[in-house]
């Protein structure tokens, strides 16, 4: 059953269309500057808009009846192309501004080749971004979403007051995050209790990341999905909700810092086909220390959210949205 009426204030349909329109306009607002390629921040903001639009489309999937040109897979494809260029920008910025100035001249000479290789890859990635933004499929995506926003089409559930169904939207994503195996990396179980290894050294952290880094990265992606979804509904909750949202954002950022550093190290290793610890010892040590510091920050949140009471309080907050928003 579908309804094609204008959304009423405070309905689930209204919340869905408002979120989709907000992030669609953010994407369009940065598109021209991305094509000009004069400021990396424009690309970053467009990618953020695309990611948040994807989260809104996914989160409101039971609510909205979108055309096939605007489904989650189509948005994901565009987002990945933008992401390839953005990831290269992040690596370039890290190498040039964060690491390069602190290295001895011998290591700087080696990194010069990495920077040149990165710039060549970036040129290719920029061509892909321009190609996809100028392709007819992207134009169809934009036009289809514009048409839908002028006359939204919903499923019957869209008529319900948004505050009444928020727990049903939020809890599945939060529960998926809580059940993720990434929480149990660097812990042991003793007599039914989970013990976090607070004494971990930089070397043991590196070993964990070598063996189970993909799991950590996947937890980061789930935290990002939860963050974006929760961000849609801050008006329906209070300060406690904002605090939990802040924690989720911090989880994403700390694990993201670890992932960005690991990707950069892998990139350099692939270029030169050597042991980065032997050929670039100063850089390797600085990057390992950076990952270790991010891991220590993550452990504080890991310890907090492996506490049953904290998780239960988080869930309890989600089931009590404001009736009047």
PDB file of C-alpha atoms in Angstrom:
ATOM      1  CA  UNK A   1       0.000   0.000   0.000  1.00  0.00           C
ATOM      2  CA  UNK A   2       1.337   3.431  -0.934  1.00  0.00           C
ATOM      3  CA  UNK A   3       0.347   7.000  -0.249  1.00  0.00           C
ATOM      4  CA  UNK A   4       1.187   9.949  -2.485  1.00  0.00           C
ATOM      5  CA  UNK A   5       0.040  12.851  -0.345  1.00  0.00           C
ATOM      6  CA  UNK A   6       2.127  15.748   0.901  1.00  0.00           C
ATOM      7  CA  UNK A   7       3.758  14.825   4.205  1.00  0.00           C
ATOM      8  CA  UNK A   8       2.098  16.165   7.337  1.00  0.00           C
ATOM      9  CA  UNK A   9       4.092  17.900  10.003  1.00  0.00           C
ATOM     10  CA  UNK A  10       5.895  15.522  12.356  1.00  0.00           C
ATOM     11  CA  UNK A  11       5.028  12.425  10.368  1.00  0.00           C
ATOM     12  CA  UNK A  12       7.573   9.798   9.466  1.00  0.00           C
ATOM     13  CA  UNK A  13       7.144  10.728   5.813  1.00  0.00           C
ATOM     14  CA  UNK A  14       7.884  14.377   6.557  1.00  0.00           C
ATOM     15  CA  UNK A  15      11.060  13.463   8.424  1.00  0.00           C
ATOM     16  CA  UNK A  16      12.179  11.249   5.544  1.00  0.00           C
ATOM     17  CA  UNK A  17      11.620  13.782   2.787  1.00  0.00           C
ATOM     18  CA  UNK A  18      13.196  16.597   4.807  1.00  0.00           C
ATOM     19  CA  UNK A  19      16.340  14.538   5.434  1.00  0.00           C
ATOM     20  CA  UNK A  20      16.617  13.395   1.818  1.00  0.00           C
ATOM     21  CA  UNK A  21      16.124  16.929   0.531  1.00  0.00           C
ATOM     22  CA  UNK A  22      18.681  18.362   2.979  1.00  0.00           C
ATOM     23  CA  UNK A  23      21.455  16.016   1.905  1.00  0.00           C
ATOM     24  CA  UNK A  24      20.555  16.139  -1.775  1.00  0.00           C
ATOM     25  CA  UNK A  25      20.877  19.929  -1.702  1.00  0.00           C
ATOM     26  CA  UNK A  26      24.222  19.581   0.073  1.00  0.00           C
ATOM     27  CA  UNK A  27      25.461  17.340  -2.748  1.00  0.00           C
ATOM     28  CA  UNK A  28      24.256  19.683  -5.485  1.00  0.00           C
ATOM     29  CA  UNK A  29      25.676  22.705  -3.675  1.00  0.00           C
ATOM     30  CA  UNK A  30      29.245  21.371  -3.940  1.00  0.00           C
ATOM     31  CA  UNK A  31      29.072  19.680  -7.339  1.00  0.00           C
ATOM     32  CA  UNK A  32      30.306  22.590  -9.494  1.00  0.00           C
ATOM     33  CA  UNK A  33      33.342  23.271  -7.316  1.00  0.00           C
ATOM     34  CA  UNK A  34      34.235  19.586  -7.210  1.00  0.00           C
ATOM     35  CA  UNK A  35      34.375  19.557 -11.001  1.00  0.00           C
ATOM     36  CA  UNK A  36      36.656  22.624 -10.926  1.00  0.00           C
ATOM     37  CA  UNK A  37      38.933  20.876  -8.390  1.00  0.00           C
ATOM     38  CA  UNK A  38      40.205  24.003  -6.683  1.00  0.00           C
ATOM     39  CA  UNK A  39      39.513  23.135  -3.038  1.00  0.00           C
ATOM     40  CA  UNK A  40      39.678  19.586  -1.565  1.00  0.00           C
ATOM     41  CA  UNK A  41      37.123  20.628   1.078  1.00  0.00           C
ATOM     42  CA  UNK A  42      34.439  20.849  -1.618  1.00  0.00           C
ATOM     43  CA  UNK A  43      34.978  17.193  -2.469  1.00  0.00           C
ATOM     44  CA  UNK A  44      34.921  16.275   1.203  1.00  0.00           C
ATOM     45  CA  UNK A  45      31.602  18.044   1.760  1.00  0.00           C
ATOM     46  CA  UNK A  46      30.033  16.505  -1.340  1.00  0.00           C
ATOM     47  CA  UNK A  47      31.147  13.055  -0.237  1.00  0.00           C
ATOM     48  CA  UNK A  48      29.720  13.647   3.237  1.00  0.00           C
ATOM     49  CA  UNK A  49      26.439  14.709   1.663  1.00  0.00           C
ATOM     50  CA  UNK A  50      26.393  11.565  -0.479  1.00  0.00           C
ATOM     51  CA  UNK A  51      27.111   9.342   2.508  1.00  0.00           C
ATOM     52  CA  UNK A  52      24.428  10.961   4.598  1.00  0.00           C
ATOM     53  CA  UNK A  53      21.943  10.723   1.755  1.00  0.00           C
ATOM     54  CA  UNK A  54      22.735   7.031   1.501  1.00  0.00           C
ATOM     55  CA  UNK A  55      22.191   6.617   5.241  1.00  0.00           C
ATOM     56  CA  UNK A  56      18.868   8.457   5.028  1.00  0.00           C
ATOM     57  CA  UNK A  57      17.700   6.329   2.100  1.00  0.00           C
ATOM     58  CA  UNK A  58      18.728   3.167   3.952  1.00  0.00           C
ATOM     59  CA  UNK A  59      17.302   4.246   7.302  1.00  0.00           C
ATOM     60  CA  UNK A  60      13.988   5.323   5.797  1.00  0.00           C
ATOM     61  CA  UNK A  61      13.710   2.350   3.429  1.00  0.00           C
ATOM     62  CA  UNK A  62      10.431   1.158   5.053  1.00  0.00           C
ATOM     63  CA  UNK A  63       8.992   4.662   4.621  1.00  0.00           C
ATOM     64  CA  UNK A  64       9.866   6.004   1.180  1.00  0.00           C
ATOM     65  CA  UNK A  65       9.123   4.599  -2.259  1.00  0.00           C
ATOM     66  CA  UNK A  66      12.022   5.945  -4.294  1.00  0.00           C
ATOM     67  CA  UNK A  67      12.635   5.483  -8.033  1.00  0.00           C
ATOM     68  CA  UNK A  68      15.200   2.858  -8.983  1.00  0.00           C
ATOM     69  CA  UNK A  69      17.608   5.546 -10.247  1.00  0.00           C
ATOM     70  CA  UNK A  70      18.019   6.772  -6.677  1.00  0.00           C
ATOM     71  CA  UNK A  71      18.324   3.539  -4.749  1.00  0.00           C
ATOM     72  CA  UNK A  72      21.021   2.798  -2.187  1.00  0.00           C
ATOM     73  CA  UNK A  73      23.249   0.920  -4.641  1.00  0.00           C
ATOM     74  CA  UNK A  74      23.279   3.785  -7.149  1.00  0.00           C
ATOM     75  CA  UNK A  75      24.148   6.277  -4.428  1.00  0.00           C
ATOM     76  CA  UNK A  76      26.846   3.927  -3.120  1.00  0.00           C
ATOM     77  CA  UNK A  77      28.496   3.692  -6.541  1.00  0.00           C
ATOM     78  CA  UNK A  78      28.766   7.476  -6.848  1.00  0.00           C
ATOM     79  CA  UNK A  79      29.967   7.754  -3.267  1.00  0.00           C
ATOM     80  CA  UNK A  80      32.735   5.205  -3.823  1.00  0.00           C
ATOM     81  CA  UNK A  81      34.131   7.130  -6.802  1.00  0.00           C
ATOM     82  CA  UNK A  82      34.152  10.324  -4.740  1.00  0.00           C
ATOM     83  CA  UNK A  83      35.703   8.367  -1.887  1.00  0.00           C
ATOM     84  CA  UNK A  84      38.632   7.166  -3.982  1.00  0.00           C
ATOM     85  CA  UNK A  85      39.622  10.746  -4.726  1.00  0.00           C
ATOM     86  CA  UNK A  86      39.000  11.881  -1.161  1.00  0.00           C
ATOM     87  CA  UNK A  87      41.159   9.081   0.268  1.00  0.00           C
ATOM     88  CA  UNK A  88      44.030  10.170  -1.971  1.00  0.00           C
ATOM     89  CA  UNK A  89      43.600  13.769  -0.803  1.00  0.00           C
ATOM     90  CA  UNK A  90      43.778  12.614   2.812  1.00  0.00           C
ATOM     91  CA  UNK A  91      46.953  10.618   2.149  1.00  0.00           C
ATOM     92  CA  UNK A  92      48.565  13.518   0.310  1.00  0.00           C
ATOM     93  CA  UNK A  93      47.738  15.901   3.124  1.00  0.00           C
ATOM     94  CA  UNK A  94      49.087  13.494   5.755  1.00  0.00           C
ATOM     95  CA  UNK A  95      52.337  12.887   3.920  1.00  0.00           C
ATOM     96  CA  UNK A  96      52.986  16.501   2.971  1.00  0.00           C
ATOM     97  CA  UNK A  97      51.873  18.320   6.101  1.00  0.00           C
ATOM     98  CA  UNK A  98      51.941  15.848   8.959  1.00  0.00           C
ATOM     99  CA  UNK A  99      54.789  13.403   8.349  1.00  0.00           C
ATOM    100  CA  UNK A 100      57.175  14.833   5.722  1.00  0.00           C
ATOM    101  CA  UNK A 101      58.426  17.852   7.736  1.00  0.00           C
ATOM    102  CA  UNK A 102      59.388  15.634  10.698  1.00  0.00           C
ATOM    103  CA  UNK A 103      61.518  13.151   8.728  1.00  0.00           C
ATOM    104  CA  UNK A 104      65.278  13.087   8.111  1.00  0.00           C
ATOM    105  CA  UNK A 105      66.357  14.136   4.616  1.00  0.00           C
ATOM    106  CA  UNK A 106      67.074  10.555   3.535  1.00  0.00           C
ATOM    107  CA  UNK A 107      63.510   9.483   4.238  1.00  0.00           C
ATOM    108  CA  UNK A 108      62.141  12.646   2.657  1.00  0.00           C
ATOM    109  CA  UNK A 109      63.905  11.748  -0.580  1.00  0.00           C
ATOM    110  CA  UNK A 110      62.229   8.344  -0.599  1.00  0.00           C
ATOM    111  CA  UNK A 111      58.837   9.870   0.141  1.00  0.00           C
ATOM    112  CA  UNK A 112      59.201  12.274  -2.772  1.00  0.00           C
ATOM    113  CA  UNK A 113      58.598   9.290  -5.040  1.00  0.00           C
ATOM    114  CA  UNK A 114      55.481   8.379  -3.034  1.00  0.00           C
ATOM    115  CA  UNK A 115      54.115  11.882  -3.411  1.00  0.00           C
ATOM    116  CA  UNK A 116      54.709  11.790  -7.155  1.00  0.00           C
ATOM    117  CA  UNK A 117      52.943   8.438  -7.407  1.00  0.00           C
ATOM    118  CA  UNK A 118      50.044   9.750  -5.322  1.00  0.00           C
ATOM    119  CA  UNK A 119      49.658  12.788  -7.558  1.00  0.00           C
ATOM    120  CA  UNK A 120      49.478  10.546 -10.622  1.00  0.00           C
ATOM    121  CA  UNK A 121      46.842   8.377  -8.965  1.00  0.00           C
ATOM    122  CA  UNK A 122      44.930  11.473  -7.948  1.00  0.00           C
ATOM    123  CA  UNK A 123      44.875  12.706 -11.539  1.00  0.00           C
ATOM    124  CA  UNK A 124      43.317   9.404 -12.624  1.00  0.00           C
ATOM    125  CA  UNK A 125      40.826   9.465  -9.757  1.00  0.00           C
ATOM    126  CA  UNK A 126      39.792  13.029 -10.629  1.00  0.00           C
ATOM    127  CA  UNK A 127      39.089  11.942 -14.207  1.00  0.00           C
ATOM    128  CA  UNK A 128      36.812   9.200 -12.831  1.00  0.00           C
ATOM    129  CA  UNK A 129      34.963  11.694 -10.630  1.00  0.00           C
ATOM    130  CA  UNK A 130      34.403  14.072 -13.525  1.00  0.00           C
ATOM    131  CA  UNK A 131      33.318  11.221 -15.762  1.00  0.00           C
ATOM    132  CA  UNK A 132      30.703   9.913 -13.324  1.00  0.00           C
ATOM    133  CA  UNK A 133      29.341  13.390 -12.486  1.00  0.00           C
ATOM    134  CA  UNK A 134      28.940  14.144 -16.178  1.00  0.00           C
ATOM    135  CA  UNK A 135      27.485  10.737 -17.049  1.00  0.00           C
ATOM    136  CA  UNK A 136      23.832  10.359 -17.979  1.00  0.00           C
ATOM    137  CA  UNK A 137      23.243   7.987 -15.057  1.00  0.00           C
ATOM    138  CA  UNK A 138      24.198  10.697 -12.574  1.00  0.00           C
ATOM    139  CA  UNK A 139      21.998  13.200 -14.388  1.00  0.00           C
ATOM    140  CA  UNK A 140      19.121  10.694 -14.218  1.00  0.00           C
ATOM    141  CA  UNK A 141      19.810  10.240 -10.515  1.00  0.00           C
ATOM    142  CA  UNK A 142      19.522  13.974  -9.896  1.00  0.00           C
ATOM    143  CA  UNK A 143      16.424  14.454 -12.017  1.00  0.00           C
ATOM    144  CA  UNK A 144      14.656  11.436 -10.520  1.00  0.00           C
ATOM    145  CA  UNK A 145      15.316  12.664  -6.994  1.00  0.00           C
ATOM    146  CA  UNK A 146      14.160  16.176  -7.872  1.00  0.00           C
ATOM    147  CA  UNK A 147      10.947  14.752  -9.308  1.00  0.00           C
ATOM    148  CA  UNK A 148      10.413  12.630  -6.214  1.00  0.00           C
ATOM    149  CA  UNK A 149      10.962  15.581  -3.868  1.00  0.00           C
ATOM    150  CA  UNK A 150       8.325  17.577  -5.780  1.00  0.00           C
ATOM    151  CA  UNK A 151       5.843  14.759  -5.348  1.00  0.00           C
ATOM    152  CA  UNK A 152       7.069  12.262  -2.751  1.00  0.00           C
ATOM    153  CA  UNK A 153       5.729   8.734  -2.816  1.00  0.00           C
ATOM    154  CA  UNK A 154       5.554   6.867   0.479  1.00  0.00           C
ATOM    155  CA  UNK A 155       4.603   3.547   1.951  1.00  0.00           C
ATOM    156  CA  UNK A 156       1.622   3.537   4.316  1.00  0.00           C
ATOM    157  CA  UNK A 157       3.820   3.661   7.429  1.00  0.00           C
ATOM    158  CA  UNK A 158       4.795   7.231   6.495  1.00  0.00           C
ATOM    159  CA  UNK A 159       1.544   8.506   8.001  1.00  0.00           C
ATOM    160  CA  UNK A 160       2.620   7.599  11.541  1.00  0.00           C
ATOM    161  CA  UNK A 161       3.945  10.258  13.913  1.00  0.00           C
ATOM    162  CA  UNK A 162       7.722  10.114  13.736  1.00  0.00           C
ATOM    163  CA  UNK A 163       8.235  10.162  17.517  1.00  0.00           C
ATOM    164  CA  UNK A 164       6.185   6.981  17.900  1.00  0.00           C
ATOM    165  CA  UNK A 165       8.339   4.897  15.577  1.00  0.00           C
ATOM    166  CA  UNK A 166      11.829   6.325  16.137  1.00  0.00           C
ATOM    167  CA  UNK A 167      12.894   3.432  18.402  1.00  0.00           C
ATOM    168  CA  UNK A 168      11.995   0.977  15.637  1.00  0.00           C
ATOM    169  CA  UNK A 169      14.224   2.874  13.208  1.00  0.00           C
ATOM    170  CA  UNK A 170      17.162   3.461  15.530  1.00  0.00           C
ATOM    171  CA  UNK A 171      17.411   0.312  17.638  1.00  0.00           C
ATOM    172  CA  UNK A 172      18.208  -2.164  14.820  1.00  0.00           C
ATOM    173  CA  UNK A 173      21.248  -0.156  13.669  1.00  0.00           C
ATOM    174  CA  UNK A 174      22.455   0.475  17.226  1.00  0.00           C
ATOM    175  CA  UNK A 175      21.977  -3.196  18.125  1.00  0.00           C
ATOM    176  CA  UNK A 176      23.996  -4.212  15.063  1.00  0.00           C
ATOM    177  CA  UNK A 177      26.799  -1.940  16.265  1.00  0.00           C
ATOM    178  CA  UNK A 178      26.677  -3.356  19.792  1.00  0.00           C
ATOM    179  CA  UNK A 179      26.820  -6.934  18.463  1.00  0.00           C
ATOM    180  CA  UNK A 180      29.851  -6.271  16.265  1.00  0.00           C
ATOM    181  CA  UNK A 181      32.879  -8.516  16.993  1.00  0.00           C
ATOM    182  CA  UNK A 182      35.189  -5.495  16.816  1.00  0.00           C
ATOM    183  CA  UNK A 183      34.320  -4.668  20.420  1.00  0.00           C
ATOM    184  CA  UNK A 184      36.050  -7.858  21.575  1.00  0.00           C
ATOM    185  CA  UNK A 185      39.454  -7.201  20.015  1.00  0.00           C
ATOM    186  CA  UNK A 186      42.087  -6.776  22.707  1.00  0.00           C
ATOM    187  CA  UNK A 187      39.961  -8.332  25.463  1.00  0.00           C
ATOM    188  CA  UNK A 188      39.739 -11.652  27.314  1.00  0.00           C
ATOM    189  CA  UNK A 189      36.983 -13.316  29.303  1.00  0.00           C
ATOM    190  CA  UNK A 190      37.564 -14.286  32.912  1.00  0.00           C
ATOM    191  CA  UNK A 191      34.809 -15.942  34.938  1.00  0.00           C
ATOM    192  CA  UNK A 192      32.122 -14.483  32.716  1.00  0.00           C
ATOM    193  CA  UNK A 193      33.585 -10.972  32.797  1.00  0.00           C
ATOM    194  CA  UNK A 194      35.204  -9.178  29.879  1.00  0.00           C
ATOM    195  CA  UNK A 195      38.643  -7.822  30.721  1.00  0.00           C
ATOM    196  CA  UNK A 196      40.210  -5.153  28.522  1.00  0.00           C
ATOM    197  CA  UNK A 197      43.982  -5.369  28.058  1.00  0.00           C
ATOM    198  CA  UNK A 198      44.869  -1.897  29.279  1.00  0.00           C
ATOM    199  CA  UNK A 199      48.560  -2.834  29.415  1.00  0.00           C
ATOM    200  CA  UNK A 200      48.822  -3.276  25.631  1.00  0.00           C
ATOM    201  CA  UNK A 201      51.965  -1.811  24.089  1.00  0.00           C
ATOM    202  CA  UNK A 202      52.385  -0.266  20.681  1.00  0.00           C
ATOM    203  CA  UNK A 203      53.813  -3.596  19.468  1.00  0.00           C
ATOM    204  CA  UNK A 204      50.835  -5.649  20.680  1.00  0.00           C
ATOM    205  CA  UNK A 205      48.419  -3.147  19.159  1.00  0.00           C
ATOM    206  CA  UNK A 206      50.246  -3.450  15.830  1.00  0.00           C
ATOM    207  CA  UNK A 207      49.936  -7.232  16.054  1.00  0.00           C
ATOM    208  CA  UNK A 208      46.203  -7.017  16.711  1.00  0.00           C
ATOM    209  CA  UNK A 209      45.728  -4.647  13.792  1.00  0.00           C
ATOM    210  CA  UNK A 210      47.762  -6.893  11.487  1.00  0.00           C
ATOM    211  CA  UNK A 211      45.634  -9.900  12.360  1.00  0.00           C
ATOM    212  CA  UNK A 212      42.202  -8.290  12.778  1.00  0.00           C
ATOM    213  CA  UNK A 213      42.409  -4.815  11.286  1.00  0.00           C
ATOM    214  CA  UNK A 214      39.553  -5.499   8.867  1.00  0.00           C
ATOM    215  CA  UNK A 215      37.203  -6.221  11.762  1.00  0.00           C
ATOM    216  CA  UNK A 216      38.165  -2.928  13.405  1.00  0.00           C
ATOM    217  CA  UNK A 217      37.580  -1.107  10.131  1.00  0.00           C
ATOM    218  CA  UNK A 218      34.162  -2.738   9.735  1.00  0.00           C
ATOM    219  CA  UNK A 219      33.144  -1.581  13.225  1.00  0.00           C
ATOM    220  CA  UNK A 220      34.122   1.921  12.206  1.00  0.00           C
ATOM    221  CA  UNK A 221      31.798   1.715   9.193  1.00  0.00           C
ATOM    222  CA  UNK A 222      28.913   0.512  11.366  1.00  0.00           C
ATOM    223  CA  UNK A 223      29.524   3.341  13.837  1.00  0.00           C
ATOM    224  CA  UNK A 224      29.405   5.771  10.927  1.00  0.00           C
ATOM    225  CA  UNK A 225      26.029   4.408   9.815  1.00  0.00           C
ATOM    226  CA  UNK A 226      24.673   4.774  13.356  1.00  0.00           C
ATOM    227  CA  UNK A 227      26.062   8.305  13.632  1.00  0.00           C
ATOM    228  CA  UNK A 228      24.453   9.468  10.416  1.00  0.00           C
ATOM    229  CA  UNK A 229      21.113   7.888  11.283  1.00  0.00           C
ATOM    230  CA  UNK A 230      21.075   9.299  14.807  1.00  0.00           C
ATOM    231  CA  UNK A 231      21.990  12.738  13.449  1.00  0.00           C
ATOM    232  CA  UNK A 232      18.660  12.853  11.629  1.00  0.00           C
ATOM    233  CA  UNK A 233      16.660  12.869  14.861  1.00  0.00           C
ATOM    234  CA  UNK A 234      18.446  15.099  17.373  1.00  0.00           C
ATOM    235  CA  UNK A 235      15.391  17.380  17.607  1.00  0.00           C
ATOM    236  CA  UNK A 236      13.401  14.522  19.140  1.00  0.00           C
ATOM    237  CA  UNK A 237      15.795  13.918  22.027  1.00  0.00           C
ATOM    238  CA  UNK A 238      17.787  15.808  24.615  1.00  0.00           C
ATOM    239  CA  UNK A 239      21.319  16.190  25.962  1.00  0.00           C
ATOM    240  CA  UNK A 240      21.744  12.525  26.852  1.00  0.00           C
ATOM    241  CA  UNK A 241      21.050  11.516  23.261  1.00  0.00           C
ATOM    242  CA  UNK A 242      23.544  14.133  22.075  1.00  0.00           C
ATOM    243  CA  UNK A 243      26.153  12.657  24.413  1.00  0.00           C
ATOM    244  CA  UNK A 244      25.636   9.153  23.026  1.00  0.00           C
ATOM    245  CA  UNK A 245      25.827  10.547  19.505  1.00  0.00           C
ATOM    246  CA  UNK A 246      29.102  12.230  20.462  1.00  0.00           C
ATOM    247  CA  UNK A 247      30.468   8.896  21.641  1.00  0.00           C
ATOM    248  CA  UNK A 248      29.520   7.214  18.361  1.00  0.00           C
ATOM    249  CA  UNK A 249      31.207  10.024  16.433  1.00  0.00           C
ATOM    250  CA  UNK A 250      34.369   9.613  18.549  1.00  0.00           C
ATOM    251  CA  UNK A 251      34.391   5.843  17.943  1.00  0.00           C
ATOM    252  CA  UNK A 252      34.192   6.467  14.210  1.00  0.00           C
ATOM    253  CA  UNK A 253      36.958   9.073  14.310  1.00  0.00           C
ATOM    254  CA  UNK A 254      39.435   7.142  16.497  1.00  0.00           C
ATOM    255  CA  UNK A 255      39.036   3.953  14.488  1.00  0.00           C
ATOM    256  CA  UNK A 256      39.156   6.061  11.329  1.00  0.00           C
ATOM    257  CA  UNK A 257      42.507   7.544  12.320  1.00  0.00           C
ATOM    258  CA  UNK A 258      43.856   4.019  12.778  1.00  0.00           C
ATOM    259  CA  UNK A 259      42.513   2.936   9.391  1.00  0.00           C
ATOM    260  CA  UNK A 260      43.845   5.999   7.547  1.00  0.00           C
ATOM    261  CA  UNK A 261      47.319   5.425   8.953  1.00  0.00           C
ATOM    262  CA  UNK A 262      47.250   1.718   8.077  1.00  0.00           C
ATOM    263  CA  UNK A 263      46.102   2.437   4.512  1.00  0.00           C
ATOM    264  CA  UNK A 264      48.882   4.980   4.057  1.00  0.00           C
ATOM    265  CA  UNK A 265      51.520   2.531   5.297  1.00  0.00           C
ATOM    266  CA  UNK A 266      50.170  -0.151   2.947  1.00  0.00           C
ATOM    267  CA  UNK A 267      50.221   2.291   0.044  1.00  0.00           C
ATOM    268  CA  UNK A 268      53.885   3.157   0.605  1.00  0.00           C
ATOM    269  CA  UNK A 269      54.796  -0.519   0.981  1.00  0.00           C
ATOM    270  CA  UNK A 270      53.053  -1.392  -2.294  1.00  0.00           C
ATOM    271  CA  UNK A 271      54.860   1.365  -4.188  1.00  0.00           C
ATOM    272  CA  UNK A 272      58.370   0.402  -3.129  1.00  0.00           C
ATOM    273  CA  UNK A 273      57.893  -3.274  -2.269  1.00  0.00           C
ATOM    274  CA  UNK A 274      60.047  -2.990   0.828  1.00  0.00           C
ATOM    275  CA  UNK A 275      59.808  -3.250   4.594  1.00  0.00           C
ATOM    276  CA  UNK A 276      58.748   0.236   5.682  1.00  0.00           C
ATOM    277  CA  UNK A 277      60.257  -0.323   9.137  1.00  0.00           C
ATOM    278  CA  UNK A 278      63.707  -0.850   7.623  1.00  0.00           C
ATOM    279  CA  UNK A 279      63.686   1.707   4.828  1.00  0.00           C
ATOM    280  CA  UNK A 280      61.614   4.430   6.536  1.00  0.00           C
ATOM    281  CA  UNK A 281      62.158   3.748  10.251  1.00  0.00           C
ATOM    282  CA  UNK A 282      61.316   7.251  11.468  1.00  0.00           C
ATOM    283  CA  UNK A 283      58.083   7.372   9.489  1.00  0.00           C
ATOM    284  CA  UNK A 284      57.135   3.850  10.574  1.00  0.00           C
ATOM    285  CA  UNK A 285      57.701   4.734  14.235  1.00  0.00           C
ATOM    286  CA  UNK A 286      55.683   7.968  14.024  1.00  0.00           C
ATOM    287  CA  UNK A 287      52.780   6.229  12.289  1.00  0.00           C
ATOM    288  CA  UNK A 288      52.794   3.337  14.761  1.00  0.00           C
ATOM    289  CA  UNK A 289      52.767   5.792  17.667  1.00  0.00           C
ATOM    290  CA  UNK A 290      49.850   7.642  16.091  1.00  0.00           C
ATOM    291  CA  UNK A 291      47.879   4.403  15.770  1.00  0.00           C
ATOM    292  CA  UNK A 292      48.718   3.500  19.358  1.00  0.00           C
ATOM    293  CA  UNK A 293      47.470   6.856  20.666  1.00  0.00           C
ATOM    294  CA  UNK A 294      44.228   6.482  18.721  1.00  0.00           C
ATOM    295  CA  UNK A 295      43.882   2.941  20.066  1.00  0.00           C
ATOM    296  CA  UNK A 296      44.236   4.174  23.644  1.00  0.00           C
ATOM    297  CA  UNK A 297      41.455   6.705  23.049  1.00  0.00           C
ATOM    298  CA  UNK A 298      39.318   3.983  21.506  1.00  0.00           C
ATOM    299  CA  UNK A 299      39.920   1.698  24.502  1.00  0.00           C
ATOM    300  CA  UNK A 300      38.268   4.205  26.828  1.00  0.00           C
ATOM    301  CA  UNK A 301      35.100   4.025  24.757  1.00  0.00           C
ATOM    302  CA  UNK A 302      35.470   0.275  24.312  1.00  0.00           C
ATOM    303  CA  UNK A 303      35.570  -0.146  28.077  1.00  0.00           C
ATOM    304  CA  UNK A 304      32.575   2.141  28.521  1.00  0.00           C
ATOM    305  CA  UNK A 305      30.419   0.376  25.954  1.00  0.00           C
ATOM    306  CA  UNK A 306      31.299  -3.135  27.075  1.00  0.00           C
ATOM    307  CA  UNK A 307      29.592  -2.207  30.330  1.00  0.00           C
ATOM    308  CA  UNK A 308      26.053  -3.696  30.258  1.00  0.00           C
ATOM    309  CA  UNK A 309      24.554  -0.740  32.142  1.00  0.00           C
ATOM    310  CA  UNK A 310      25.851   1.752  29.575  1.00  0.00           C
ATOM    311  CA  UNK A 311      24.392  -0.184  26.683  1.00  0.00           C
ATOM    312  CA  UNK A 312      21.077  -0.552  28.454  1.00  0.00           C
ATOM    313  CA  UNK A 313      20.950   3.158  29.230  1.00  0.00           C
ATOM    314  CA  UNK A 314      21.700   3.904  25.577  1.00  0.00           C
ATOM    315  CA  UNK A 315      18.796   1.693  24.483  1.00  0.00           C
ATOM    316  CA  UNK A 316      16.519   3.237  27.082  1.00  0.00           C
ATOM    317  CA  UNK A 317      17.290   6.710  25.769  1.00  0.00           C
ATOM    318  CA  UNK A 318      16.294   5.676  22.246  1.00  0.00           C
ATOM    319  CA  UNK A 319      12.854   4.425  23.303  1.00  0.00           C
ATOM    320  CA  UNK A 320      11.934   7.751  24.921  1.00  0.00           C
ATOM    321  CA  UNK A 321      11.786  10.382  22.170  1.00  0.00           C
ATOM    322  CA  UNK A 322       9.936  13.628  22.799  1.00  0.00           C
ATOM    323  CA  UNK A 323       6.295  13.464  21.848  1.00  0.00           C
ATOM    324  CA  UNK A 324       6.483  17.134  20.882  1.00  0.00           C
ATOM    325  CA  UNK A 325       9.546  17.946  18.765  1.00  0.00           C
TER     326      UNK A 325
END
